[in-house]
């Protein structure tokens, strides 16, 4: 039995799998970088465990008259971000996870000393964050901040992970967009 061409195409259109998270400090007000400028090896701060999520949640307020004859809806807020659990990470990742951290190298054994905390030590940092699927089917970028802190758990028989939840705070263009998704799943690919 010959499989119809459309059925073959539908199978190819399924997005599967995890990928990589890239994080680079962003200077507020500077030019918006391209995804390809962020998704490079030096900006990979660890490897994901459990994948990543790209999310968009609108807050819509609805106003109605008493007889419900006139209705008006207003978009009053948006929650946009990229989150993932990093399973392997370098000491400098703590500088991203805690905006009031200081990292130094111990000269006696080359280990890292990571100091975290202190209200006076807070640094208001922004990051360009990219998730790129391993199969190159999609990528997503925001510019924002990590506001939720972190929890580092060491458990028997499980990988140590840190959950990172970056909230989009900066506009990516003059129209006010805060999330860019480059979607290649189902795209027609032509051979050159």
PDB file of C-alpha atoms in Angstrom:
ATOM      1  CA  UNK A   1       0.000   0.000   0.000  1.00  0.00           C
ATOM      2  CA  UNK A   2       1.360   3.386  -0.957  1.00  0.00           C
ATOM      3  CA  UNK A   3       1.167   6.058   1.734  1.00  0.00           C
ATOM      4  CA  UNK A   4      -0.383   9.268   0.406  1.00  0.00           C
ATOM      5  CA  UNK A   5       2.056  12.148   0.169  1.00  0.00           C
ATOM      6  CA  UNK A   6      -0.002  14.252   2.601  1.00  0.00           C
ATOM      7  CA  UNK A   7       0.244  11.547   5.283  1.00  0.00           C
ATOM      8  CA  UNK A   8       4.026  11.491   4.928  1.00  0.00           C
ATOM      9  CA  UNK A   9       4.130  15.269   5.240  1.00  0.00           C
ATOM     10  CA  UNK A  10       1.999  15.217   8.409  1.00  0.00           C
ATOM     11  CA  UNK A  11       4.453  12.823  10.068  1.00  0.00           C
ATOM     12  CA  UNK A  12       7.332  15.174   9.293  1.00  0.00           C
ATOM     13  CA  UNK A  13       5.413  18.087  10.819  1.00  0.00           C
ATOM     14  CA  UNK A  14       5.435  16.727  14.376  1.00  0.00           C
ATOM     15  CA  UNK A  15       7.614  18.751  16.749  1.00  0.00           C
ATOM     16  CA  UNK A  16       9.403  16.425  19.154  1.00  0.00           C
ATOM     17  CA  UNK A  17      12.149  16.779  21.698  1.00  0.00           C
ATOM     18  CA  UNK A  18      14.082  19.178  23.834  1.00  0.00           C
ATOM     19  CA  UNK A  19      16.940  21.472  22.959  1.00  0.00           C
ATOM     20  CA  UNK A  20      19.306  24.039  24.364  1.00  0.00           C
ATOM     21  CA  UNK A  21      18.922  27.222  26.390  1.00  0.00           C
ATOM     22  CA  UNK A  22      21.257  30.118  25.656  1.00  0.00           C
ATOM     23  CA  UNK A  23      21.563  33.120  27.969  1.00  0.00           C
ATOM     24  CA  UNK A  24      23.508  36.332  27.396  1.00  0.00           C
ATOM     25  CA  UNK A  25      23.494  39.500  29.450  1.00  0.00           C
ATOM     26  CA  UNK A  26      21.703  42.317  27.644  1.00  0.00           C
ATOM     27  CA  UNK A  27      22.335  46.015  28.169  1.00  0.00           C
ATOM     28  CA  UNK A  28      18.935  47.697  28.418  1.00  0.00           C
ATOM     29  CA  UNK A  29      18.351  50.075  25.529  1.00  0.00           C
ATOM     30  CA  UNK A  30      20.930  48.514  23.210  1.00  0.00           C
ATOM     31  CA  UNK A  31      20.126  46.959  19.818  1.00  0.00           C
ATOM     32  CA  UNK A  32      18.003  43.815  19.911  1.00  0.00           C
ATOM     33  CA  UNK A  33      20.216  40.846  19.003  1.00  0.00           C
ATOM     34  CA  UNK A  34      19.312  38.165  16.475  1.00  0.00           C
ATOM     35  CA  UNK A  35      18.585  34.632  17.654  1.00  0.00           C
ATOM     36  CA  UNK A  36      21.698  33.450  15.801  1.00  0.00           C
ATOM     37  CA  UNK A  37      23.851  35.890  17.795  1.00  0.00           C
ATOM     38  CA  UNK A  38      22.634  34.465  21.111  1.00  0.00           C
ATOM     39  CA  UNK A  39      22.384  30.747  20.235  1.00  0.00           C
ATOM     40  CA  UNK A  40      26.134  30.103  20.303  1.00  0.00           C
ATOM     41  CA  UNK A  41      28.188  27.775  22.483  1.00  0.00           C
ATOM     42  CA  UNK A  42      29.643  30.460  24.784  1.00  0.00           C
ATOM     43  CA  UNK A  43      26.100  31.477  25.814  1.00  0.00           C
ATOM     44  CA  UNK A  44      25.010  27.959  26.771  1.00  0.00           C
ATOM     45  CA  UNK A  45      25.113  28.090  30.569  1.00  0.00           C
ATOM     46  CA  UNK A  46      24.269  24.418  31.076  1.00  0.00           C
ATOM     47  CA  UNK A  47      22.262  21.557  29.651  1.00  0.00           C
ATOM     48  CA  UNK A  48      18.524  21.152  30.066  1.00  0.00           C
ATOM     49  CA  UNK A  49      16.952  18.322  32.017  1.00  0.00           C
ATOM     50  CA  UNK A  50      13.227  17.976  31.413  1.00  0.00           C
ATOM     51  CA  UNK A  51      13.021  20.346  28.475  1.00  0.00           C
ATOM     52  CA  UNK A  52      11.874  23.945  28.335  1.00  0.00           C
ATOM     53  CA  UNK A  53       8.571  25.825  28.136  1.00  0.00           C
ATOM     54  CA  UNK A  54       7.753  28.922  26.163  1.00  0.00           C
ATOM     55  CA  UNK A  55       4.618  30.534  27.539  1.00  0.00           C
ATOM     56  CA  UNK A  56       2.210  33.362  26.859  1.00  0.00           C
ATOM     57  CA  UNK A  57      -0.705  34.114  29.176  1.00  0.00           C
ATOM     58  CA  UNK A  58      -2.869  37.174  28.446  1.00  0.00           C
ATOM     59  CA  UNK A  59      -4.974  38.964  31.050  1.00  0.00           C
ATOM     60  CA  UNK A  60      -8.193  40.093  29.417  1.00  0.00           C
ATOM     61  CA  UNK A  61     -10.635  42.313  31.288  1.00  0.00           C
ATOM     62  CA  UNK A  62     -14.259  42.184  30.135  1.00  0.00           C
ATOM     63  CA  UNK A  63     -16.662  45.055  30.738  1.00  0.00           C
ATOM     64  CA  UNK A  64     -20.442  44.718  30.205  1.00  0.00           C
ATOM     65  CA  UNK A  65     -23.397  46.949  30.729  1.00  0.00           C
ATOM     66  CA  UNK A  66     -26.088  45.796  33.171  1.00  0.00           C
ATOM     67  CA  UNK A  67     -28.231  44.303  30.405  1.00  0.00           C
ATOM     68  CA  UNK A  68     -25.204  42.627  28.780  1.00  0.00           C
ATOM     69  CA  UNK A  69     -25.976  44.288  25.466  1.00  0.00           C
ATOM     70  CA  UNK A  70     -22.615  45.984  25.147  1.00  0.00           C
ATOM     71  CA  UNK A  71     -19.347  44.220  25.836  1.00  0.00           C
ATOM     72  CA  UNK A  72     -15.814  45.512  25.661  1.00  0.00           C
ATOM     73  CA  UNK A  73     -12.652  43.509  26.165  1.00  0.00           C
ATOM     74  CA  UNK A  74      -9.264  44.991  26.958  1.00  0.00           C
ATOM     75  CA  UNK A  75      -5.924  43.260  27.107  1.00  0.00           C
ATOM     76  CA  UNK A  76      -4.586  44.574  30.419  1.00  0.00           C
ATOM     77  CA  UNK A  77      -1.518  42.422  30.896  1.00  0.00           C
ATOM     78  CA  UNK A  78       0.650  39.633  29.569  1.00  0.00           C
ATOM     79  CA  UNK A  79       2.828  36.993  31.172  1.00  0.00           C
ATOM     80  CA  UNK A  80       5.450  35.937  28.625  1.00  0.00           C
ATOM     81  CA  UNK A  81       8.562  33.917  29.204  1.00  0.00           C
ATOM     82  CA  UNK A  82      10.868  30.983  28.720  1.00  0.00           C
ATOM     83  CA  UNK A  83      11.563  28.513  31.479  1.00  0.00           C
ATOM     84  CA  UNK A  84      13.640  25.401  31.758  1.00  0.00           C
ATOM     85  CA  UNK A  85      15.472  23.192  34.206  1.00  0.00           C
ATOM     86  CA  UNK A  86      19.225  23.209  33.849  1.00  0.00           C
ATOM     87  CA  UNK A  87      20.751  19.903  34.894  1.00  0.00           C
ATOM     88  CA  UNK A  88      24.398  20.753  34.430  1.00  0.00           C
ATOM     89  CA  UNK A  89      25.703  24.238  34.954  1.00  0.00           C
ATOM     90  CA  UNK A  90      28.838  26.252  35.526  1.00  0.00           C
ATOM     91  CA  UNK A  91      29.602  28.507  38.510  1.00  0.00           C
ATOM     92  CA  UNK A  92      28.877  31.643  36.457  1.00  0.00           C
ATOM     93  CA  UNK A  93      25.283  30.403  36.066  1.00  0.00           C
ATOM     94  CA  UNK A  94      24.746  31.406  39.709  1.00  0.00           C
ATOM     95  CA  UNK A  95      25.415  34.990  38.613  1.00  0.00           C
ATOM     96  CA  UNK A  96      22.333  34.704  36.423  1.00  0.00           C
ATOM     97  CA  UNK A  97      20.206  32.833  38.962  1.00  0.00           C
ATOM     98  CA  UNK A  98      20.839  35.344  41.765  1.00  0.00           C
ATOM     99  CA  UNK A  99      21.103  39.043  40.837  1.00  0.00           C
ATOM    100  CA  UNK A 100      22.956  39.735  44.090  1.00  0.00           C
ATOM    101  CA  UNK A 101      25.693  37.114  43.742  1.00  0.00           C
ATOM    102  CA  UNK A 102      29.463  37.368  43.628  1.00  0.00           C
ATOM    103  CA  UNK A 103      31.690  34.588  42.313  1.00  0.00           C
ATOM    104  CA  UNK A 104      35.382  34.178  43.000  1.00  0.00           C
ATOM    105  CA  UNK A 105      37.911  31.403  42.434  1.00  0.00           C
ATOM    106  CA  UNK A 106      39.656  29.852  45.418  1.00  0.00           C
ATOM    107  CA  UNK A 107      43.387  30.036  44.665  1.00  0.00           C
ATOM    108  CA  UNK A 108      44.203  26.942  46.732  1.00  0.00           C
ATOM    109  CA  UNK A 109      42.114  24.425  44.782  1.00  0.00           C
ATOM    110  CA  UNK A 110      40.546  26.353  41.838  1.00  0.00           C
ATOM    111  CA  UNK A 111      37.033  25.794  43.194  1.00  0.00           C
ATOM    112  CA  UNK A 112      34.482  28.590  42.990  1.00  0.00           C
ATOM    113  CA  UNK A 113      33.155  30.497  45.973  1.00  0.00           C
ATOM    114  CA  UNK A 114      29.670  31.811  45.297  1.00  0.00           C
ATOM    115  CA  UNK A 115      28.320  34.465  47.660  1.00  0.00           C
ATOM    116  CA  UNK A 116      24.586  35.148  47.367  1.00  0.00           C
ATOM    117  CA  UNK A 117      22.371  37.673  49.104  1.00  0.00           C
ATOM    118  CA  UNK A 118      22.386  41.156  50.512  1.00  0.00           C
ATOM    119  CA  UNK A 119      19.959  43.840  49.435  1.00  0.00           C
ATOM    120  CA  UNK A 120      22.813  46.261  48.748  1.00  0.00           C
ATOM    121  CA  UNK A 121      24.357  43.749  46.332  1.00  0.00           C
ATOM    122  CA  UNK A 122      21.359  43.643  43.949  1.00  0.00           C
ATOM    123  CA  UNK A 123      22.200  44.163  40.277  1.00  0.00           C
ATOM    124  CA  UNK A 124      19.316  44.971  37.905  1.00  0.00           C
ATOM    125  CA  UNK A 125      20.367  42.721  35.005  1.00  0.00           C
ATOM    126  CA  UNK A 126      18.587  41.838  31.787  1.00  0.00           C
ATOM    127  CA  UNK A 127      19.205  38.793  29.604  1.00  0.00           C
ATOM    128  CA  UNK A 128      18.587  37.732  26.033  1.00  0.00           C
ATOM    129  CA  UNK A 129      17.286  34.165  26.385  1.00  0.00           C
ATOM    130  CA  UNK A 130      16.952  31.719  23.500  1.00  0.00           C
ATOM    131  CA  UNK A 131      15.569  28.200  23.449  1.00  0.00           C
ATOM    132  CA  UNK A 132      16.647  26.307  20.330  1.00  0.00           C
ATOM    133  CA  UNK A 133      15.214  22.866  19.566  1.00  0.00           C
ATOM    134  CA  UNK A 134      17.871  20.199  19.028  1.00  0.00           C
ATOM    135  CA  UNK A 135      16.288  19.201  15.696  1.00  0.00           C
ATOM    136  CA  UNK A 136      16.414  22.867  14.577  1.00  0.00           C
ATOM    137  CA  UNK A 137      12.632  22.867  14.041  1.00  0.00           C
ATOM    138  CA  UNK A 138      12.085  25.989  16.138  1.00  0.00           C
ATOM    139  CA  UNK A 139      13.680  28.588  18.341  1.00  0.00           C
ATOM    140  CA  UNK A 140      12.302  31.294  20.612  1.00  0.00           C
ATOM    141  CA  UNK A 141      13.765  34.465  22.117  1.00  0.00           C
ATOM    142  CA  UNK A 142      12.832  36.959  24.802  1.00  0.00           C
ATOM    143  CA  UNK A 143      14.688  39.714  26.578  1.00  0.00           C
ATOM    144  CA  UNK A 144      13.902  39.864  30.239  1.00  0.00           C
ATOM    145  CA  UNK A 145      14.805  39.053  33.794  1.00  0.00           C
ATOM    146  CA  UNK A 146      14.941  36.061  36.080  1.00  0.00           C
ATOM    147  CA  UNK A 147      12.670  37.106  38.936  1.00  0.00           C
ATOM    148  CA  UNK A 148      11.844  33.886  40.755  1.00  0.00           C
ATOM    149  CA  UNK A 149      15.211  33.053  42.272  1.00  0.00           C
ATOM    150  CA  UNK A 150      16.199  29.406  42.361  1.00  0.00           C
ATOM    151  CA  UNK A 151      16.073  26.219  44.393  1.00  0.00           C
ATOM    152  CA  UNK A 152      19.004  23.838  44.268  1.00  0.00           C
ATOM    153  CA  UNK A 153      18.060  20.326  45.382  1.00  0.00           C
ATOM    154  CA  UNK A 154      20.462  17.416  45.768  1.00  0.00           C
ATOM    155  CA  UNK A 155      18.582  14.131  45.977  1.00  0.00           C
ATOM    156  CA  UNK A 156      19.537  10.499  45.968  1.00  0.00           C
ATOM    157  CA  UNK A 157      19.182   8.866  42.548  1.00  0.00           C
ATOM    158  CA  UNK A 158      18.234  12.028  40.684  1.00  0.00           C
ATOM    159  CA  UNK A 159      20.023  14.742  38.788  1.00  0.00           C
ATOM    160  CA  UNK A 160      20.558  18.089  40.483  1.00  0.00           C
ATOM    161  CA  UNK A 161      18.623  20.715  38.539  1.00  0.00           C
ATOM    162  CA  UNK A 162      17.894  24.416  38.827  1.00  0.00           C
ATOM    163  CA  UNK A 163      14.612  25.750  37.478  1.00  0.00           C
ATOM    164  CA  UNK A 164      14.976  29.055  35.640  1.00  0.00           C
ATOM    165  CA  UNK A 165      11.936  31.148  34.700  1.00  0.00           C
ATOM    166  CA  UNK A 166      12.786  34.212  32.620  1.00  0.00           C
ATOM    167  CA  UNK A 167      10.004  36.801  32.277  1.00  0.00           C
ATOM    168  CA  UNK A 168       9.921  38.907  29.106  1.00  0.00           C
ATOM    169  CA  UNK A 169      10.221  42.570  30.074  1.00  0.00           C
ATOM    170  CA  UNK A 170      11.636  44.272  26.984  1.00  0.00           C
ATOM    171  CA  UNK A 171      10.068  44.955  23.589  1.00  0.00           C
ATOM    172  CA  UNK A 172      11.730  43.245  20.631  1.00  0.00           C
ATOM    173  CA  UNK A 173      10.466  45.734  18.052  1.00  0.00           C
ATOM    174  CA  UNK A 174       8.588  49.009  17.579  1.00  0.00           C
ATOM    175  CA  UNK A 175       5.226  47.184  17.689  1.00  0.00           C
ATOM    176  CA  UNK A 176       5.769  46.039  21.267  1.00  0.00           C
ATOM    177  CA  UNK A 177       6.246  42.313  20.641  1.00  0.00           C
ATOM    178  CA  UNK A 178       8.042  40.549  23.503  1.00  0.00           C
ATOM    179  CA  UNK A 179       8.382  36.969  22.207  1.00  0.00           C
ATOM    180  CA  UNK A 180       9.882  35.861  18.902  1.00  0.00           C
ATOM    181  CA  UNK A 181       9.285  32.280  17.774  1.00  0.00           C
ATOM    182  CA  UNK A 182      11.025  31.016  14.658  1.00  0.00           C
ATOM    183  CA  UNK A 183       8.935  28.008  13.650  1.00  0.00           C
ATOM    184  CA  UNK A 184      10.317  25.596  11.062  1.00  0.00           C
ATOM    185  CA  UNK A 185       8.033  22.618  11.722  1.00  0.00           C
ATOM    186  CA  UNK A 186       6.045  21.934   8.580  1.00  0.00           C
ATOM    187  CA  UNK A 187       7.951  24.519   6.552  1.00  0.00           C
ATOM    188  CA  UNK A 188       8.547  23.619   2.942  1.00  0.00           C
ATOM    189  CA  UNK A 189      12.239  22.905   2.438  1.00  0.00           C
ATOM    190  CA  UNK A 190      13.666  23.148  -1.049  1.00  0.00           C
ATOM    191  CA  UNK A 191      16.925  21.547  -2.107  1.00  0.00           C
ATOM    192  CA  UNK A 192      19.523  23.889  -3.566  1.00  0.00           C
TER     193      UNK A 192
END
